[in-house]
mmCIF file of C-alpha atoms in Angstrom:
data_model
loop_
_atom_site.group_PDB
_atom_site.id
_atom_site.type_symbol
_atom_site.label_atom_id
_atom_site.label_comp_id
_atom_site.label_asym_id
_atom_site.label_seq_id
_atom_site.Cartn_x
_atom_site.Cartn_y
_atom_site.Cartn_z
ATOM 1 C CA MET A 631 96.767 66.030 121.067
ATOM 2 C CA ASP A 632 97.527 69.499 122.387
ATOM 3 C CA THR A 633 96.333 70.106 125.913
ATOM 4 C CA PRO A 634 96.883 73.013 128.311
ATOM 5 C CA GLU A 635 99.134 70.744 130.380
ATOM 6 C CA ARG A 636 101.282 69.879 127.349
ATOM 7 C CA PHE A 637 101.626 73.554 126.464
ATOM 8 C CA THR A 638 102.642 74.373 130.048
ATOM 9 C CA HIS A 639 105.211 71.559 130.000
ATOM 10 C CA GLN A 640 106.682 72.772 126.691
ATOM 11 C CA THR A 641 106.833 76.343 127.979
ATOM 12 C CA ASP A 642 108.600 75.191 131.151
ATOM 13 C CA GLN A 643 111.131 73.213 129.077
ATOM 14 C CA TYR A 644 111.817 76.187 126.833
ATOM 15 C CA GLU A 645 112.229 78.603 129.736
ATOM 16 C CA ALA A 646 114.579 76.172 131.523
ATOM 17 C CA TRP A 647 116.667 75.781 128.347
ATOM 18 C CA GLN A 648 116.788 79.549 127.920
ATOM 19 C CA ARG A 649 117.886 80.196 131.527
ATOM 20 C CA GLU A 650 120.554 77.471 131.367
ATOM 21 C CA THR A 651 121.874 78.741 128.035
ATOM 22 C CA ILE A 652 122.095 82.318 129.301
ATOM 23 C CA ARG A 653 123.746 81.140 132.524
ATOM 24 C CA ALA A 654 126.318 79.063 130.611
ATOM 25 C CA HIS A 655 127.046 81.392 127.686
ATOM 26 C CA GLY A 656 125.758 84.852 128.611
ATOM 27 C CA TRP A 657 122.960 84.879 126.020
ATOM 28 C CA ALA A 658 120.650 82.629 124.047
ATOM 29 C CA LEU A 659 119.359 82.983 120.513
ATOM 30 C CA GLN A 660 115.674 83.056 119.641
ATOM 31 C CA ALA A 661 114.729 82.205 116.052
ATOM 32 C CA VAL A 662 111.336 83.224 114.693
ATOM 33 C CA LEU A 663 110.074 81.612 111.509
ATOM 34 C CA GLY A 664 108.601 83.967 108.944
ATOM 35 C CA ASP A 665 105.117 83.857 107.495
ATOM 36 C CA GLU A 666 103.038 85.757 104.925
ATOM 37 C CA GLU A 667 103.102 88.890 107.054
ATOM 38 C CA SER A 668 106.616 89.031 108.490
ATOM 39 C CA PRO A 669 110.102 87.808 107.591
ATOM 40 C CA PRO A 670 112.100 85.277 109.610
ATOM 41 C CA PHE A 671 114.547 86.685 112.127
ATOM 42 C CA VAL A 672 116.850 85.721 114.977
ATOM 43 C CA TYR A 673 117.651 87.766 118.073
ATOM 44 C CA THR A 674 119.711 87.575 121.233
ATOM 45 C CA VAL A 675 118.283 87.142 124.706
ATOM 46 C CA GLY A 676 120.706 88.000 127.487
ATOM 47 C CA LEU A 677 122.949 90.804 126.269
ATOM 48 C CA ALA A 678 120.768 93.107 128.380
ATOM 49 C CA GLY A 679 122.328 91.308 131.347
ATOM 50 C CA PHE A 680 125.629 92.891 130.270
ATOM 51 C CA GLY A 681 123.950 96.324 130.158
ATOM 52 C CA HIS A 682 124.012 96.126 126.358
ATOM 53 C CA PRO A 683 121.244 96.301 123.750
ATOM 54 C CA GLU A 684 120.010 93.002 122.357
ATOM 55 C CA LEU A 685 120.723 92.295 118.673
ATOM 56 C CA ILE A 686 118.331 91.276 115.876
ATOM 57 C CA VAL A 687 119.054 90.088 112.335
ATOM 58 C CA PHE A 688 116.646 89.532 109.430
ATOM 59 C CA ALA A 689 116.977 88.027 105.958
ATOM 60 C CA THR A 690 119.451 85.241 106.603
ATOM 61 C CA THR A 691 119.352 81.601 107.610
ATOM 62 C CA GLN A 692 119.190 80.652 111.271
ATOM 63 C CA ALA A 693 122.660 79.111 111.066
ATOM 64 C CA THR A 694 124.236 82.227 109.547
ATOM 65 C CA ALA A 695 122.390 84.449 112.023
ATOM 66 C CA ALA A 696 123.733 82.291 114.863
ATOM 67 C CA VAL A 697 127.315 82.719 113.647
ATOM 68 C CA VAL A 698 126.895 86.500 113.345
ATOM 69 C CA LEU A 699 125.061 87.022 116.641
ATOM 70 C CA ASN A 700 127.363 84.727 118.612
ATOM 71 C CA GLU A 701 130.464 86.501 117.300
ATOM 72 C CA LEU A 702 128.946 89.874 118.217
ATOM 73 C CA GLY A 703 127.932 88.450 121.606
ATOM 74 C CA GLU A 704 131.531 87.420 122.250
ATOM 75 C CA LEU A 705 132.610 91.020 121.620
ATOM 76 C CA VAL A 706 130.047 92.231 124.157
ATOM 77 C CA ARG A 707 131.152 89.627 126.704
ATOM 78 C CA ALA A 708 134.752 90.836 126.208
ATOM 79 C CA GLY A 709 133.618 94.336 127.203
ATOM 80 C CA GLU A 710 133.106 95.985 123.835
ATOM 81 C CA ARG A 711 130.174 98.386 123.677
ATOM 82 C CA LEU A 712 128.515 98.169 120.261
ATOM 83 C CA GLY A 713 126.397 101.074 119.081
ATOM 84 C CA ALA A 714 124.225 102.247 116.219
ATOM 85 C CA GLY A 715 126.195 103.471 113.235
ATOM 86 C CA THR A 716 129.051 101.058 113.876
ATOM 87 C CA ARG A 717 130.550 98.788 111.203
ATOM 88 C CA VAL A 718 131.892 95.557 112.677
ATOM 89 C CA PRO A 719 134.157 93.202 110.701
ATOM 90 C CA LEU A 720 133.397 89.548 111.484
ATOM 91 C CA ALA A 721 134.881 86.259 110.319
ATOM 92 C CA CYS A 722 131.864 85.633 108.036
ATOM 93 C CA GLY A 723 131.693 89.212 106.690
ATOM 94 C CA ALA A 724 131.188 92.741 107.954
ATOM 95 C CA VAL A 725 127.942 94.049 109.437
ATOM 96 C CA HIS A 726 126.495 97.451 110.254
ATOM 97 C CA LEU A 727 124.595 98.088 113.473
ATOM 98 C CA LEU A 728 121.575 100.364 113.185
ATOM 99 C CA SER A 729 118.977 101.749 115.549
ATOM 100 C CA PHE A 730 115.850 99.610 115.838
ATOM 101 C CA PRO A 731 112.848 101.636 116.930
ATOM 102 C CA ASP A 732 111.001 99.369 119.351
ATOM 103 C CA SER A 733 111.631 95.823 120.533
ATOM 104 C CA GLU A 734 108.244 95.363 122.190
ATOM 105 C CA HIS A 735 106.575 93.586 119.253
ATOM 106 C CA TRP A 736 109.679 91.692 118.113
ATOM 107 C CA LEU A 737 111.755 90.529 121.092
ATOM 108 C CA PHE A 738 109.149 88.844 123.281
ATOM 109 C CA ALA A 739 111.592 86.546 125.092
ATOM 110 C CA ALA A 740 114.094 89.331 125.838
ATOM 111 C CA ASN A 741 111.374 91.649 127.099
ATOM 112 C CA ASP A 742 109.863 88.879 129.238
ATOM 113 C CA LEU A 743 113.205 88.402 130.995
ATOM 114 C CA TYR A 744 114.721 91.887 131.108
ATOM 115 C CA ARG A 745 111.997 94.524 130.818
ATOM 116 C CA THR A 746 111.070 96.161 134.102
ATOM 117 C CA PRO A 747 107.285 96.535 134.498
ATOM 118 C CA GLY A 748 106.238 100.012 133.391
ATOM 119 C CA ALA A 749 109.619 100.668 131.771
ATOM 120 C CA PRO A 750 110.317 100.975 128.037
ATOM 121 C CA PRO A 751 111.093 97.805 126.057
ATOM 122 C CA VAL A 752 114.656 96.512 126.111
ATOM 123 C CA PRO A 753 116.913 98.329 123.634
ATOM 124 C CA VAL A 754 117.925 96.494 120.472
ATOM 125 C CA LEU A 755 120.276 97.065 117.550
ATOM 126 C CA LEU A 756 119.514 95.887 114.017
ATOM 127 C CA VAL A 757 122.357 93.904 112.435
ATOM 128 C CA VAL A 758 122.613 94.419 108.659
ATOM 129 C CA ALA A 759 125.145 92.703 106.410
ATOM 130 C CA ASP A 760 127.656 94.933 104.647
ATOM 131 C CA GLY A 761 127.646 92.912 101.430
ATOM 132 C CA ASP A 762 127.377 89.135 101.448
ATOM 133 C CA LEU A 763 127.820 87.060 104.574
ATOM 134 C CA GLU A 764 129.425 83.660 104.317
ATOM 135 C CA GLU A 765 126.512 81.235 104.674
ATOM 136 C CA ALA A 766 126.835 78.771 107.538
ATOM 137 C CA PRO A 767 125.625 75.229 106.878
ATOM 138 C CA GLY A 768 122.344 74.245 108.465
ATOM 139 C CA GLU A 769 118.634 74.436 107.891
ATOM 140 C CA ASP A 770 115.912 76.545 109.437
ATOM 141 C CA LEU A 771 113.962 74.479 111.913
ATOM 142 C CA PRO A 772 110.996 75.263 114.136
ATOM 143 C CA CYS A 773 111.386 75.512 117.887
ATOM 144 C CA PRO A 774 111.749 71.968 119.308
ATOM 145 C CA PHE A 775 109.675 72.963 122.339
ATOM 146 C CA CYS A 776 106.846 74.429 120.249
ATOM 147 C CA SER A 777 105.485 71.314 118.536
#
């Protein structure tokens, strides 16, 4: 049975996991399952801490998105500044980075952590495959803290 206390506990667990993951690795990944109205997507939470736009990818599995976003995150951690209009070769295939107009309605977790009150939403770059990406094994699963 869902209760307000259970929801609060799950939210606390998720936020603790997110903070620990960002502290340990520099960023976390947030997967959002699609529905009738919007496609599934995965985005980074934490690249803003490097002074860099967050990254979002649509139209791929969570596992493949994780491979792509983590490899791009490693480039950012190493000091590379990725920008719109850039083509980036990766181990699983090349991607293009494009401008993404507004993260406010897409990157809730990143905006919760990094958006200053009254300031614009955190910047984000759209990651688009340049051809086929090598699919990583794994299945799309719901958030373990959300059930």
